[in-house]
Amino acid sequence: MNSFITLMYHNVTPNGAEYSDLSPSVTAYFVDQRTFSAHLLEVCQRGHCVDTKAIAGFYQQKSVNVPDVLTLVQVTFDDGWAGSYETAGPILETHGCQGLLFVTTDLIGSRHCVSLNDLKRIDPVVMTIGSHAKTHRFLNRMSESEIREELSFSKSHLEDAVGYEVDTLSIPGGAIDERVRKIASDVGYRFVYTSETYANTRHRGSLNIGRIAIKNTTTIDDVRRYVKGDLRKERLRRGLLSIPKRLLGQHGYHALRRRVLREAESQEEMVDLSGAQVS
Ligand SMILES: [Zn+2]
């Protein structure tokens, strides 16, 4: 098998009503449990769900014992929302799939987020824990020492909670550059997940793992296309989005996006959190 795809979820909700206090730009990336079940069924019927061990083996050139016709699919969740564990966990277990949950450590125990006790309880066979940094700020805007602090603090904090090595990192806001990537590798991350959209090959390397963002508008036909390896529509969309981002810079882009969405300034914090979901 020469490539795998990684799906980027954020939260799975029983019915969505309990998140009515959050900005629509955040909840646009939440899917309900029926939809998530349907996605996993599609993944398992037409592809093959892979765990972190299989991904490590993939980069070590080990063969994955899967028929060549099936696409390898990894399922990830960003931020550390409680529903990604409480609601998605049992569904993953039913399908024999493993999720990879990236937790922002400053959000642990916050409203709607996983608690420290949750992290201690989560069975790593069903859901492995990775880091989504400490504060969720854009890493590429920080000094070298700040980046190091964000990445090493979150790594050791999570390792203390779960009792195993945390060597996977998802970049908040997709805000990565070569400096961030090198520091991540220096502090011990072997697998770095971005928000770029492509199928992952060994050539791109394990510090550059692309993902496909799943939104509440993602259809089952979209998931079917992803499992077939057809990402043309999403790559085109990302290409178009990158034009205003390049022209305005990251901050200007998110300010523009807020204005377009007519969101109140009081929601800025949560909108900023959602940066990961569009970047
Ligand atoms: Zn995020």
GROMACS .gro file of N, CA, C and O in nm, residues 68-130:
model
  252
   68ASP      N    1  -0.472  -0.489  -0.144
   68ASP     CA    2  -0.426  -0.368  -0.213
   68ASP      C    3  -0.538  -0.278  -0.264
   68ASP      O    4  -0.520  -0.158  -0.281
   69VAL      N    5  -0.655  -0.337  -0.287
   69VAL     CA    6  -0.765  -0.257  -0.343
   69VAL      C    7  -0.826  -0.162  -0.240
   69VAL      O    8  -0.895  -0.068  -0.274
   70LEU      N    9  -0.800  -0.187  -0.111
   70LEU     CA   10  -0.863  -0.105  -0.009
   70LEU      C   11  -0.774   0.013   0.031
   70LEU      O   12  -0.654  -0.002   0.051
   71THR      N   13  -0.836   0.131   0.043
   71THR     CA   14  -0.762   0.249   0.090
   71THR      C   15  -0.749   0.243   0.241
   71THR      O   16  -0.845   0.210   0.312
   72LEU      N   17  -0.631   0.277   0.290
   72LEU     CA   18  -0.612   0.285   0.435
   72LEU      C   19  -0.664   0.419   0.485
   72LEU      O   20  -0.634   0.523   0.426
   73VAL      N   21  -0.745   0.415   0.589
   73VAL     CA   22  -0.808   0.537   0.640
   73VAL      C   23  -0.781   0.551   0.790
   73VAL      O   24  -0.805   0.458   0.867
   74GLN      N   25  -0.731   0.667   0.829
   74GLN     CA   26  -0.711   0.696   0.972
   74GLN      C   27  -0.813   0.802   1.015
   74GLN      O   28  -0.840   0.896   0.940
   75VAL      N   29  -0.866   0.785   1.136
   75VAL     CA   30  -0.969   0.876   1.187
   75VAL      C   31  -0.912   0.958   1.302
   75VAL      O   32  -0.868   0.902   1.402
   76THR      N   33  -0.911   1.091   1.288
   76THR     CA   34  -0.857   1.177   1.395
   76THR      C   35  -0.961   1.280   1.440
   76THR      O   36  -1.056   1.310   1.367
   77PHE      N   37  -0.938   1.332   1.560
   77PHE     CA   38  -1.026   1.435   1.618
   77PHE      C   39  -0.936   1.546   1.675
   77PHE      O   40  -0.842   1.516   1.747
   78ASP      N   41  -0.968   1.671   1.647
   78ASP     CA   42  -0.889   1.782   1.700
   78ASP      C   43  -0.956   1.848   1.820
   78ASP      O   44  -1.079   1.845   1.834
   79ASP      N   45  -0.876   1.909   1.904
   79ASP     CA   46  -0.913   1.999   2.015
   79ASP      C   47  -0.933   1.931   2.150
   79ASP      O   48  -0.891   1.982   2.252
   80GLY      N   49  -1.005   1.815   2.153
   80GLY     CA   50  -1.031   1.750   2.281
   80GLY      C   51  -1.174   1.768   2.329
   80GLY      O   52  -1.199   1.777   2.450
   81TRP      N   53  -1.269   1.777   2.238
   81TRP     CA   54  -1.411   1.786   2.275
   81TRP      C   55  -1.455   1.655   2.341
   81TRP      O   56  -1.416   1.546   2.298
   82ALA      N   57  -1.540   1.666   2.444
   82ALA     CA   58  -1.583   1.548   2.518
   82ALA      C   59  -1.657   1.448   2.429
   82ALA      O   60  -1.642   1.326   2.444
   83GLY      N   61  -1.735   1.498   2.333
   83GLY     CA   62  -1.813   1.409   2.246
   83GLY      C   63  -1.726   1.322   2.158
   83GLY      O   64  -1.769   1.214   2.116
   84SER      N   65  -1.605   1.368   2.129
   84SER     CA   66  -1.519   1.286   2.043
   84SER      C   67  -1.476   1.159   2.117
   84SER      O   68  -1.437   1.061   2.054
   85TYR      N   69  -1.484   1.164   2.249
   85TYR     CA   70  -1.455   1.044   2.327
   85TYR      C   71  -1.584   0.974   2.371
   85TYR      O   72  -1.604   0.856   2.345
   86GLU      N   73  -1.676   1.052   2.431
   86GLU     CA   74  -1.796   0.990   2.488
   86GLU      C   75  -1.891   0.936   2.380
   86GLU      O   76  -1.950   0.829   2.397
   87THR      N   77  -1.909   1.011   2.274
   87THR     CA   78  -2.005   0.971   2.171
   87THR      C   79  -1.939   0.891   2.059
   87THR      O   80  -1.990   0.788   2.016
   88ALA      N   81  -1.823   0.940   2.011
   88ALA     CA   82  -1.757   0.870   1.900
   88ALA      C   83  -1.691   0.740   1.946
   88ALA      O   84  -1.685   0.642   1.871
   89GLY      N   85  -1.643   0.738   2.072
   89GLY     CA   86  -1.569   0.621   2.122
   89GLY      C   87  -1.644   0.490   2.103
   89GLY      O   88  -1.593   0.396   2.040
   90PRO      N   89  -1.769   0.479   2.155
   90PRO     CA   90  -1.843   0.353   2.139
   90PRO      C   91  -1.869   0.317   1.991
   90PRO      O   92  -1.872   0.199   1.955
   91ILE      N   93  -1.884   0.418   1.906
   91ILE     CA   94  -1.909   0.390   1.763
   91ILE      C   95  -1.782   0.336   1.699
   91ILE      O   96  -1.785   0.241   1.620
   92LEU      N   97  -1.669   0.395   1.734
   92LEU     CA   98  -1.540   0.344   1.685
   92LEU      C   99  -1.522   0.198   1.728
   92LEU      O  100  -1.481   0.113   1.649
   93GLU      N  101  -1.554   0.172   1.854
   93GLU     CA  102  -1.537   0.038   1.909
   93GLU      C  103  -1.624  -0.064   1.835
   93GLU      O  104  -1.578  -0.174   1.801
   94THR      N  105  -1.748  -0.026   1.806
   94THR     CA  106  -1.839  -0.114   1.733
   94THR      C  107  -1.781  -0.155   1.598
   94THR      O  108  -1.795  -0.269   1.554
   95HIS      N  109  -1.713  -0.060   1.534
   95HIS     CA  110  -1.658  -0.087   1.400
   95HIS      C  111  -1.516  -0.142   1.405
   95HIS      O  112  -1.455  -0.167   1.301
   96GLY      N  113  -1.462  -0.158   1.526
   96GLY     CA  114  -1.324  -0.208   1.538
   96GLY      C  115  -1.222  -0.109   1.486
   96GLY      O  116  -1.115  -0.148   1.439
   97CYS      N  117  -1.255   0.021   1.494
   97CYS     CA  118  -1.162   0.125   1.447
   97CYS      C  119  -1.099   0.196   1.567
   97CYS      O  120  -1.158   0.205   1.673
   98GLN      N  121  -0.980   0.249   1.543
   98GLN     CA  122  -0.916   0.330   1.646
   98GLN      C  123  -0.919   0.477   1.605
   98GLN      O  124  -0.891   0.510   1.489
   99GLY      N  125  -0.953   0.565   1.698
   99GLY     CA  126  -0.946   0.709   1.672
   99GLY      C  127  -0.818   0.765   1.732
   99GLY      O  128  -0.758   0.705   1.822
  100LEU      N  129  -0.776   0.880   1.682
  100LEU     CA  130  -0.660   0.950   1.737
  100LEU      C  131  -0.709   1.087   1.780
  100LEU      O  132  -0.751   1.168   1.696
  101LEU      N  133  -0.709   1.110   1.912
  101LEU     CA  134  -0.767   1.232   1.968
  101LEU      C  135  -0.656   1.329   2.008
  101LEU      O  136  -0.577   1.300   2.098
  102PHE      N  137  -0.652   1.445   1.940
  102PHE     CA  138  -0.550   1.547   1.969
  102PHE      C  139  -0.607   1.647   2.069
  102PHE      O  140  -0.706   1.715   2.040
  103VAL      N  141  -0.542   1.656   2.185
  103VAL     CA  142  -0.595   1.736   2.295
  103VAL      C  143  -0.511   1.862   2.316
  103VAL      O  144  -0.388   1.855   2.324
  104THR      N  145  -0.580   1.977   2.325
  104THR     CA  146  -0.515   2.102   2.367
  104THR      C  147  -0.517   2.103   2.519
  104THR      O  148  -0.624   2.104   2.580
  105THR      N  149  -0.398   2.102   2.582
  105THR     CA  150  -0.396   2.073   2.726
  105THR      C  151  -0.461   2.182   2.810
  105THR      O  152  -0.517   2.153   2.915
  106ASP      N  153  -0.456   2.310   2.767
  106ASP     CA  154  -0.522   2.416   2.847
  106ASP      C  155  -0.674   2.402   2.845
  106ASP      O  156  -0.742   2.466   2.925
  107LEU      N  157  -0.728   2.324   2.751
  107LEU     CA  158  -0.874   2.307   2.745
  107LEU      C  159  -0.924   2.189   2.829
  107LEU      O  160  -1.045   2.171   2.845
  108ILE      N  161  -0.830   2.109   2.882
  108ILE     CA  162  -0.872   1.990   2.960
  108ILE      C  163  -0.957   2.036   3.079
  108ILE      O  164  -0.917   2.124   3.155
  109GLY      N  165  -1.073   1.976   3.093
  109GLY     CA  166  -1.162   2.009   3.204
  109GLY      C  167  -1.253   2.129   3.177
  109GLY      O  168  -1.338   2.162   3.259
  110SER      N  169  -1.235   2.197   3.061
  110SER     CA  170  -1.323   2.310   3.028
  110SER      C  171  -1.460   2.257   2.984
  110SER      O  172  -1.474   2.139   2.953
  111ARG      N  173  -1.555   2.350   2.977
  111ARG     CA  174  -1.691   2.314   2.932
  111ARG      C  175  -1.684   2.246   2.796
  111ARG      O  176  -1.616   2.294   2.706
  112HIS      N  177  -1.753   2.135   2.782
  112HIS     CA  178  -1.761   2.056   2.658
  112HIS      C  179  -1.633   1.978   2.624
  112HIS      O  180  -1.625   1.916   2.518
  113CYS      N  181  -1.531   1.989   2.709
  113CYS     CA  182  -1.403   1.924   2.675
  113CYS      C  183  -1.374   1.805   2.767
  113CYS      O  184  -1.435   1.791   2.873
  114VAL      N  185  -1.281   1.720   2.726
  114VAL     CA  186  -1.247   1.603   2.807
  114VAL      C  187  -1.182   1.648   2.938
  114VAL      O  188  -1.119   1.754   2.944
  115SER      N  189  -1.200   1.568   3.041
  115SER     CA  190  -1.138   1.596   3.172
  115SER      C  191  -1.012   1.513   3.185
  115SER      O  192  -0.986   1.422   3.105
  116LEU      N  193  -0.936   1.544   3.290
  116LEU     CA  194  -0.815   1.465   3.315
  116LEU      C  195  -0.851   1.319   3.344
  116LEU      O  196  -0.783   1.227   3.300
  117ASN      N  197  -0.962   1.300   3.417
  117ASN     CA  198  -1.006   1.163   3.445
  117ASN      C  199  -1.045   1.088   3.318
  117ASN      O  200  -1.019   0.969   3.305
  118ASP      N  201  -1.108   1.159   3.225
  118ASP     CA  202  -1.143   1.097   3.095
  118ASP      C  203  -1.014   1.046   3.030
  118ASP      O  204  -1.009   0.933   2.981
  119LEU      N  205  -0.912   1.130   3.029
  119LEU     CA  206  -0.786   1.093   2.961
  119LEU      C  207  -0.725   0.968   3.024
  119LEU      O  208  -0.669   0.884   2.955
  120LYS      N  209  -0.738   0.959   3.156
  120LYS     CA  210  -0.683   0.842   3.226
  120LYS      C  211  -0.762   0.716   3.194
  120LYS      O  212  -0.709   0.606   3.198
  121ARG      N  213  -0.891   0.735   3.163
  121ARG     CA  214  -0.981   0.621   3.141
  121ARG      C  215  -0.983   0.571   2.997
  121ARG      O  216  -1.019   0.457   2.971
  122ILE      N  217  -0.951   0.657   2.904
  122ILE     CA  218  -0.970   0.621   2.762
  122ILE      C  219  -0.882   0.503   2.724
  122ILE      O  220  -0.760   0.504   2.746
  123ASP      N  221  -0.945   0.400   2.667
  123ASP     CA  222  -0.872   0.280   2.625
  123ASP      C  223  -0.794   0.313   2.496
  123ASP      O  224  -0.856   0.344   2.393
  124PRO      N  225  -0.660   0.304   2.500
  124PRO     CA  226  -0.582   0.343   2.381
  124PRO      C  227  -0.606   0.255   2.260
  124PRO      O  228  -0.572   0.293   2.148
  125VAL      N  229  -0.666   0.138   2.280
  125VAL     CA  230  -0.700   0.054   2.164
  125VAL      C  231  -0.811   0.121   2.084
  125VAL      O  232  -0.813   0.116   1.961
  126VAL      N  233  -0.902   0.188   2.155
  126VAL     CA  234  -1.015   0.254   2.088
  126VAL      C  235  -0.977   0.397   2.049
  126VAL      O  236  -1.012   0.445   1.940
  127MET      N  237  -0.903   0.462   2.136
  127MET     CA  238  -0.866   0.601   2.108
  127MET      C  239  -0.730   0.634   2.167
  127MET      O  240  -0.711   0.626   2.289
  128THR      N  241  -0.636   0.667   2.081
  128THR     CA  242  -0.503   0.705   2.127
  128THR      C  243  -0.497   0.857   2.139
  128THR      O  244  -0.562   0.928   2.062
  129ILE      N  245  -0.419   0.904   2.235
  129ILE     CA  246  -0.412   1.047   2.260
  129ILE      C  247  -0.287   1.108   2.197
  129ILE      O  248  -0.176   1.054   2.208
  130GLY      N  249  -0.307   1.221   2.130
  130GLY     CA  250  -0.197   1.299   2.075
  130GLY      C  251  -0.210   1.442   2.126
  130GLY      O  252  -0.307   1.479   2.192
   0.00000   0.00000   0.00000
